[in-house]
């Protein structure tokens, strides 16, 4: 129940409620992406909203929830006559599991029945079930990219297309799309972020009173669910009725004056967002907000609210950028392009905002502050800055490995707490393109873009007997399997007689994602030659490559007296970049401890994700001035694909990194090698 939640206890939940309501009023807004830390009621409020959506009339027996007043003419269960029996049911809430298949999402043909019985039977997917309701994707950032593409295409078109073995099926699929994600587990690509209409950032309040209120209400519900629900029924009903009124007002015609439309276009252009989707989403959201506030004309305040929800995630141009919006720039653009509105003064609301609007939660407790912390709203404060890589090391490029770069010098009191001596934090240059590092052999991990693997998508390399239902029929192999038995099966005509055991499915080879574990030497030997800036930039470039190839990443560093896991394996390369930038340098070089810690990380991760093959990238000059036996530690990584990035520079080189690579049976790449790709690209262009 939405009204039961004290929204001020989670910063951004007021904006989340508003974003969900705007989509409920106008599905054209295009859905909501909810970003936030774990335990911030993201899933709770999404499920609560579904209960507030108006019930829908559907054609009895239709698996695609057709509207009796306007049935889909292409419905696979149709055509439906206007007088067909109908029934009323609540709006559906369909949850898409992260591990769902493409057939489960869009539906599929029953290939076995088609071949053995000669019928074309279509089984609807989750998109059909979500029609005229809510489709909720928890952890959408962990969903396979091709599923996200299908999902967002259906949301944008309002139609699901299924093409299977020469049979085409089309059905309506209009739903409120809501995705939630924890940025610590990895980001969505900017191209996919842009497909979500609105985005909201939420995080838990640090105010003890507000947190206590959440616990108090949850305990009240656990003690007596019926009494708790009865207490909030009036507020919940009022919210549902208000959504209905806003829908009616919007369908009756909410005016978007030219002055406001030009203001929207100016704001989108001023924030340099790509394409025109932002303009369309902002316009639709502004009209929905005007209807939600009971107005029949869009005002500047509607544009402001819509821009704050529709633009932050569209400003990401680099994978390491955090979504955000510069509030000062927004106000400047609105002021600069305010213009003159229609002569009837439609830009000024006739009435103040509804006191039962998104900020009012029907809380009976007097004095309870349910307004969001405006300093923490999405697109404000720290989220507004552009987290471009530190350019403090001006002039650093892919040739950094050819010469020593000036790094950050330690101050007189910069002492390592672990007793490792004087430490410094070197700057980081702009990332550059690096060569592709691969795991040899053929894997079977999650789909990605790095190493060869057997995957559900890719080029066909053979056929096999299916395990369970056939999902990808290999027709020639099926016919060849059935052909020798036609006579004994009594075939007399031209048709081929098939049995279930004849079916074969395609074996495909594509690319998989890997676990790329960086083992970085952060000892004093790296800082002494002022190489750490070049090393950090190289690792940042490798992180960017891992992001583009859908890998998981981890970071182990070693210096002083031991090694530490700076970043456990995760899909969030942004977290890896942040840890890398703040990585201190100094002390002795416990190389053996770094290798041993890497082996332990792989052992634990292998139990969690046994199909994902690891690639260990050791970034070091090969020195070992402290710690245990390097040979013994290297033996712990026997059988693991490794790459050693040799950081030695200067006219005299000891070749220690090359010797380490021999112990690890690893490929050797120098910092200069990592920059070769971008230099060749620059020459060609």
Short mmCIF file of C-alpha atoms in Angstrom, two decimals, residues 312-655:
data_model
loop_
_atom_site.label_atom_id
_atom_site.label_comp_id
_atom_site.label_asym_id
_atom_site.label_seq_id
_atom_site.Cartn_x
_atom_site.Cartn_y
_atom_site.Cartn_z
CA UNK A 312 19.40 12.83 -15.57
CA UNK A 313 20.03 9.36 -17.03
CA UNK A 314 20.29 10.70 -20.58
CA UNK A 315 23.35 12.79 -19.76
CA UNK A 316 25.66 9.76 -19.36
CA UNK A 317 28.18 9.89 -22.17
CA UNK A 318 30.93 7.86 -20.56
CA UNK A 319 30.35 4.52 -18.79
CA UNK A 320 31.99 5.98 -15.67
CA UNK A 321 29.65 8.98 -15.55
CA UNK A 322 26.95 9.00 -12.88
CA UNK A 323 23.46 10.08 -13.90
CA UNK A 324 22.70 13.59 -12.70
CA UNK A 325 21.25 16.97 -13.54
CA UNK A 326 22.65 20.43 -12.93
CA UNK A 327 19.82 22.29 -11.18
CA UNK A 328 21.36 25.71 -11.83
CA UNK A 329 21.63 25.01 -15.55
CA UNK A 330 18.03 23.79 -15.62
CA UNK A 331 16.77 27.02 -14.04
CA UNK A 332 18.95 29.10 -16.35
CA UNK A 333 17.55 27.37 -19.44
CA UNK A 334 13.98 27.71 -18.21
CA UNK A 335 14.48 31.42 -17.52
CA UNK A 336 16.23 32.07 -20.81
CA UNK A 337 13.49 30.43 -22.88
CA UNK A 338 10.44 31.31 -20.82
CA UNK A 339 8.83 33.33 -23.64
CA UNK A 340 5.22 34.44 -23.80
CA UNK A 341 2.44 31.99 -23.15
CA UNK A 342 -1.06 31.92 -24.56
CA UNK A 343 -3.12 35.10 -23.99
CA UNK A 344 -5.42 33.39 -21.51
CA UNK A 345 -2.60 33.18 -19.00
CA UNK A 346 -2.50 29.40 -18.99
CA UNK A 347 1.03 29.31 -17.60
CA UNK A 348 -0.21 30.28 -14.14
CA UNK A 349 -2.03 27.56 -12.24
CA UNK A 350 -5.60 28.52 -11.42
CA UNK A 351 -5.29 26.72 -8.11
CA UNK A 352 -2.37 25.83 -5.87
CA UNK A 353 -1.05 22.27 -6.07
CA UNK A 354 -3.34 19.66 -4.60
CA UNK A 355 -2.49 19.20 -0.92
CA UNK A 356 -2.99 15.48 -1.48
CA UNK A 357 -0.36 15.49 -4.20
CA UNK A 358 2.71 13.31 -4.34
CA UNK A 359 4.25 14.93 -1.28
CA UNK A 360 1.21 14.19 0.91
CA UNK A 361 1.06 10.65 2.20
CA UNK A 362 -2.09 10.79 4.32
CA UNK A 363 0.03 10.39 7.44
CA UNK A 364 -2.21 10.88 10.46
CA UNK A 365 0.71 11.79 12.68
CA UNK A 366 0.70 15.57 13.19
CA UNK A 367 3.88 17.38 12.31
CA UNK A 368 5.28 14.47 10.36
CA UNK A 369 7.39 15.83 7.55
CA UNK A 370 6.72 13.82 4.41
CA UNK A 371 8.49 16.19 2.02
CA UNK A 372 11.59 14.82 0.31
CA UNK A 373 15.00 16.13 1.18
CA UNK A 374 15.42 18.57 -1.68
CA UNK A 375 19.15 18.51 -1.28
CA UNK A 376 19.20 14.84 -2.18
CA UNK A 377 16.65 14.73 -4.99
CA UNK A 378 17.73 13.05 -8.22
CA UNK A 379 19.84 15.31 -10.33
CA UNK A 380 20.86 17.53 -7.42
CA UNK A 381 23.84 17.87 -5.17
CA UNK A 382 26.70 15.51 -5.86
CA UNK A 383 24.80 13.62 -8.56
CA UNK A 384 24.87 16.71 -10.69
CA UNK A 385 28.57 16.75 -11.38
CA UNK A 386 30.04 15.06 -14.39
CA UNK A 387 32.37 12.32 -13.23
CA UNK A 388 34.75 12.45 -16.13
CA UNK A 389 38.15 10.87 -15.58
CA UNK A 390 40.60 13.09 -13.76
CA UNK A 391 42.44 15.16 -16.34
CA UNK A 392 44.94 16.41 -13.82
CA UNK A 393 47.63 14.51 -15.68
CA UNK A 394 47.30 16.66 -18.80
CA UNK A 395 48.89 15.32 -21.89
CA UNK A 396 48.71 11.69 -20.80
CA UNK A 397 47.70 9.42 -23.65
CA UNK A 398 48.18 5.91 -24.87
CA UNK A 399 51.92 6.44 -25.12
CA UNK A 400 52.24 6.86 -21.39
CA UNK A 401 54.10 3.60 -21.20
CA UNK A 402 56.96 5.07 -23.27
CA UNK A 403 58.01 7.59 -20.67
CA UNK A 404 57.68 8.34 -16.98
CA UNK A 405 54.75 10.58 -16.15
CA UNK A 406 54.79 13.01 -13.22
CA UNK A 407 52.59 11.54 -10.51
CA UNK A 408 51.30 12.96 -7.26
CA UNK A 409 54.07 13.56 -4.77
CA UNK A 410 53.42 12.51 -1.17
CA UNK A 411 53.16 15.20 1.45
CA UNK A 412 55.53 15.27 4.42
CA UNK A 413 53.01 13.51 6.69
CA UNK A 414 51.61 11.02 4.18
CA UNK A 415 52.42 7.90 6.16
CA UNK A 416 50.82 4.52 5.53
CA UNK A 417 48.71 3.40 8.50
CA UNK A 418 49.94 -0.16 7.91
CA UNK A 419 53.54 0.94 8.36
CA UNK A 420 54.39 0.59 4.70
CA UNK A 421 56.13 3.94 4.55
CA UNK A 422 55.31 7.08 2.63
CA UNK A 423 52.30 6.78 0.32
CA UNK A 424 50.86 8.88 -2.50
CA UNK A 425 47.74 8.84 -4.67
CA UNK A 426 48.61 9.27 -8.34
CA UNK A 427 46.30 10.90 -10.85
CA UNK A 428 44.52 9.12 -13.69
CA UNK A 429 44.48 10.10 -17.35
CA UNK A 430 41.74 9.62 -19.92
CA UNK A 431 41.09 5.96 -20.85
CA UNK A 432 42.04 4.73 -24.30
CA UNK A 433 41.32 1.77 -26.54
CA UNK A 434 43.18 -1.44 -25.63
CA UNK A 435 43.73 -4.75 -27.44
CA UNK A 436 41.28 -7.57 -26.71
CA UNK A 437 42.49 -10.01 -24.05
CA UNK A 438 40.76 -13.42 -24.26
CA UNK A 439 40.53 -16.67 -22.37
CA UNK A 440 41.71 -19.52 -24.64
CA UNK A 441 39.49 -22.49 -25.41
CA UNK A 442 35.70 -22.76 -25.61
CA UNK A 443 33.58 -21.84 -22.60
CA UNK A 444 29.91 -22.05 -21.66
CA UNK A 445 29.41 -18.95 -19.54
CA UNK A 446 26.95 -16.09 -19.73
CA UNK A 447 26.63 -14.33 -23.08
CA UNK A 448 29.09 -11.50 -23.57
CA UNK A 449 31.67 -10.16 -25.98
CA UNK A 450 35.04 -11.52 -24.96
CA UNK A 451 35.93 -15.21 -25.27
CA UNK A 452 34.57 -18.00 -27.48
CA UNK A 453 31.75 -20.03 -25.93
CA UNK A 454 28.67 -22.13 -26.59
CA UNK A 455 25.80 -19.73 -26.04
CA UNK A 456 22.07 -19.52 -26.89
CA UNK A 457 22.89 -16.82 -29.45
CA UNK A 458 25.53 -16.90 -32.16
CA UNK A 459 26.40 -18.81 -35.30
CA UNK A 460 25.23 -22.41 -35.70
CA UNK A 461 28.04 -24.96 -35.39
CA UNK A 462 26.12 -28.24 -35.08
CA UNK A 463 23.09 -30.06 -33.71
CA UNK A 464 22.26 -32.11 -30.63
CA UNK A 465 19.44 -34.07 -29.02
CA UNK A 466 17.49 -31.55 -26.92
CA UNK A 467 17.19 -31.73 -23.17
CA UNK A 468 13.54 -30.92 -22.55
CA UNK A 469 11.47 -28.72 -24.86
CA UNK A 470 13.02 -27.74 -28.20
CA UNK A 471 13.83 -24.03 -28.22
CA UNK A 472 15.94 -23.68 -31.36
CA UNK A 473 15.08 -26.33 -33.96
CA UNK A 474 17.78 -27.57 -36.32
CA UNK A 475 15.53 -28.55 -39.24
CA UNK A 476 18.07 -30.34 -41.52
CA UNK A 477 19.34 -32.47 -38.62
CA UNK A 478 15.75 -33.29 -37.61
CA UNK A 479 14.89 -34.43 -41.13
CA UNK A 480 18.06 -36.50 -41.38
CA UNK A 481 17.27 -38.19 -38.05
CA UNK A 482 13.75 -39.11 -39.23
CA UNK A 483 14.54 -40.13 -42.79
CA UNK A 484 15.87 -43.70 -42.18
CA UNK A 485 12.68 -44.76 -40.34
CA UNK A 486 10.00 -43.70 -42.82
CA UNK A 487 9.35 -47.18 -44.21
CA UNK A 488 8.94 -48.90 -40.87
CA UNK A 489 6.66 -46.08 -39.71
CA UNK A 490 4.34 -46.89 -42.60
CA UNK A 491 4.79 -43.77 -44.66
CA UNK A 492 2.77 -43.96 -47.87
CA UNK A 493 2.35 -40.35 -48.96
CA UNK A 494 4.64 -37.44 -49.62
CA UNK A 495 4.69 -36.14 -46.04
CA UNK A 496 7.48 -37.00 -43.62
CA UNK A 497 6.49 -38.91 -40.49
CA UNK A 498 8.20 -37.45 -37.43
CA UNK A 499 8.50 -38.61 -33.84
CA UNK A 500 9.57 -36.65 -30.78
CA UNK A 501 12.91 -38.45 -30.73
CA UNK A 502 13.76 -37.10 -34.19
CA UNK A 503 13.93 -33.50 -33.03
CA UNK A 504 17.32 -31.83 -32.93
CA UNK A 505 18.24 -28.37 -31.71
CA UNK A 506 20.97 -26.04 -32.86
CA UNK A 507 24.34 -25.82 -31.13
CA UNK A 508 25.57 -22.25 -31.38
CA UNK A 509 28.91 -20.61 -30.78
CA UNK A 510 29.15 -16.99 -29.71
CA UNK A 511 31.00 -14.98 -27.11
CA UNK A 512 30.89 -15.16 -23.35
CA UNK A 513 31.61 -12.70 -20.61
CA UNK A 514 34.40 -13.46 -18.18
CA UNK A 515 35.55 -12.51 -14.73
CA UNK A 516 38.46 -10.14 -15.26
CA UNK A 517 40.42 -9.97 -12.01
CA UNK A 518 43.01 -7.20 -11.87
CA UNK A 519 45.97 -7.79 -9.55
CA UNK A 520 47.70 -4.41 -9.30
CA UNK A 521 51.12 -3.70 -7.81
CA UNK A 522 50.72 -0.53 -5.74
CA UNK A 523 54.11 -0.68 -4.03
CA UNK A 524 56.76 2.00 -3.77
CA UNK A 525 58.71 0.62 -6.73
CA UNK A 526 55.82 1.69 -8.96
CA UNK A 527 55.65 5.19 -7.48
CA UNK A 528 59.41 5.70 -7.35
CA UNK A 529 59.69 5.75 -11.13
CA UNK A 530 56.54 7.87 -11.37
CA UNK A 531 54.76 5.22 -13.38
CA UNK A 532 51.59 4.89 -11.35
CA UNK A 533 49.66 7.43 -13.40
CA UNK A 534 50.37 5.46 -16.56
CA UNK A 535 49.50 2.20 -14.77
CA UNK A 536 46.21 3.55 -13.40
CA UNK A 537 45.23 4.88 -16.80
CA UNK A 538 46.02 1.54 -18.41
CA UNK A 539 43.93 -0.35 -15.85
CA UNK A 540 41.11 2.19 -16.28
CA UNK A 541 41.23 1.53 -20.02
CA UNK A 542 41.05 -2.21 -19.39
CA UNK A 543 38.08 -1.61 -17.08
CA UNK A 544 36.33 0.31 -19.85
CA UNK A 545 36.99 -2.60 -22.20
CA UNK A 546 35.52 -4.99 -19.61
CA UNK A 547 32.41 -2.81 -19.38
CA UNK A 548 31.92 -2.88 -23.13
CA UNK A 549 32.33 -6.68 -23.20
CA UNK A 550 29.84 -7.28 -20.33
CA UNK A 551 32.43 -8.77 -17.96
CA UNK A 552 32.48 -8.98 -14.21
CA UNK A 553 35.52 -7.30 -12.68
CA UNK A 554 37.46 -7.52 -9.44
CA UNK A 555 40.49 -5.70 -8.06
CA UNK A 556 43.26 -7.04 -5.81
CA UNK A 557 46.08 -4.70 -4.78
CA UNK A 558 49.31 -5.47 -2.99
CA UNK A 559 51.82 -3.23 -1.24
CA UNK A 560 53.53 -2.88 2.12
CA UNK A 561 52.99 -6.02 4.15
CA UNK A 562 50.23 -7.77 2.24
CA UNK A 563 47.41 -7.78 -0.29
CA UNK A 564 43.76 -6.78 -0.09
CA UNK A 565 40.63 -7.21 -2.17
CA UNK A 566 39.92 -3.61 -3.10
CA UNK A 567 36.85 -4.66 -5.11
CA UNK A 568 35.15 -8.07 -4.86
CA UNK A 569 33.94 -9.47 -8.20
CA UNK A 570 31.08 -7.34 -9.45
CA UNK A 571 29.38 -6.17 -12.64
CA UNK A 572 29.89 -2.54 -11.60
CA UNK A 573 32.97 -1.28 -13.41
CA UNK A 574 32.08 2.16 -12.05
CA UNK A 575 32.93 0.91 -8.57
CA UNK A 576 36.21 -0.47 -9.92
CA UNK A 577 37.09 2.89 -11.49
CA UNK A 578 36.32 4.71 -8.23
CA UNK A 579 38.55 2.34 -6.20
CA UNK A 580 41.30 2.65 -8.76
CA UNK A 581 41.33 6.45 -8.68
CA UNK A 582 41.73 6.51 -4.90
CA UNK A 583 44.31 3.71 -4.80
CA UNK A 584 47.34 4.76 -2.71
CA UNK A 585 50.88 3.79 -3.64
CA UNK A 586 53.89 3.09 -1.44
CA UNK A 587 55.78 0.53 0.60
CA UNK A 588 57.40 -2.78 -0.22
CA UNK A 589 56.26 -5.30 -2.86
CA UNK A 590 54.60 -8.49 -1.50
CA UNK A 591 54.02 -10.05 -4.92
CA UNK A 592 53.39 -13.56 -3.57
CA UNK A 593 50.62 -12.29 -1.27
CA UNK A 594 48.94 -10.58 -4.23
CA UNK A 595 48.91 -13.78 -6.28
CA UNK A 596 47.70 -15.86 -3.33
CA UNK A 597 44.87 -13.44 -2.62
CA UNK A 598 43.85 -13.55 -6.28
CA UNK A 599 43.73 -17.36 -6.14
CA UNK A 600 41.48 -17.20 -3.07
CA UNK A 601 39.11 -14.74 -4.78
CA UNK A 602 38.82 -17.09 -7.77
CA UNK A 603 38.18 -20.09 -5.52
CA UNK A 604 35.23 -18.39 -3.83
CA UNK A 605 33.86 -16.99 -7.08
CA UNK A 606 34.09 -20.40 -8.76
CA UNK A 607 31.63 -21.77 -6.20
CA UNK A 608 29.21 -18.89 -6.88
CA UNK A 609 29.45 -18.87 -10.66
CA UNK A 610 31.13 -22.07 -11.91
CA UNK A 611 30.46 -21.43 -15.63
CA UNK A 612 32.15 -18.02 -15.79
CA UNK A 613 35.79 -18.42 -16.75
CA UNK A 614 38.32 -16.06 -15.14
CA UNK A 615 41.04 -13.94 -16.71
CA UNK A 616 43.69 -12.68 -14.29
CA UNK A 617 45.49 -9.49 -15.33
CA UNK A 618 48.61 -8.94 -13.19
CA UNK A 619 49.90 -5.36 -13.45
CA UNK A 620 53.43 -5.21 -12.05
CA UNK A 621 57.10 -4.62 -12.77
CA UNK A 622 57.83 -8.10 -11.40
CA UNK A 623 59.73 -7.01 -8.29
CA UNK A 624 59.16 -8.96 -5.06
CA UNK A 625 60.81 -7.28 -2.06
CA UNK A 626 58.61 -8.74 0.68
CA UNK A 627 56.31 -11.64 1.45
CA UNK A 628 56.39 -15.33 0.66
CA UNK A 629 57.50 -17.62 -2.14
CA UNK A 630 56.44 -16.29 -5.54
CA UNK A 631 56.79 -19.71 -7.21
CA UNK A 632 54.43 -21.32 -4.70
CA UNK A 633 51.92 -18.50 -5.07
CA UNK A 634 52.08 -18.72 -8.86
CA UNK A 635 51.29 -22.42 -8.58
CA UNK A 636 47.97 -21.56 -6.99
CA UNK A 637 46.93 -20.00 -10.32
CA UNK A 638 47.91 -23.03 -12.39
CA UNK A 639 45.34 -23.60 -15.14
CA UNK A 640 43.92 -20.07 -14.95
CA UNK A 641 44.26 -17.80 -17.98
CA UNK A 642 46.62 -14.97 -17.01
CA UNK A 643 48.07 -11.86 -18.62
CA UNK A 644 51.02 -9.97 -17.16
CA UNK A 645 51.16 -6.25 -17.91
CA UNK A 646 54.87 -5.40 -17.70
CA UNK A 647 55.27 -1.95 -16.13
CA UNK A 648 59.06 -1.75 -16.40
CA UNK A 649 60.32 1.26 -18.27
CA UNK A 650 63.61 2.98 -19.00
CA UNK A 651 66.72 1.93 -20.93
CA UNK A 652 67.76 -0.76 -18.42
CA UNK A 653 65.18 -3.49 -17.73
CA UNK A 654 65.52 -6.50 -15.46
CA UNK A 655 62.87 -8.63 -17.16
#
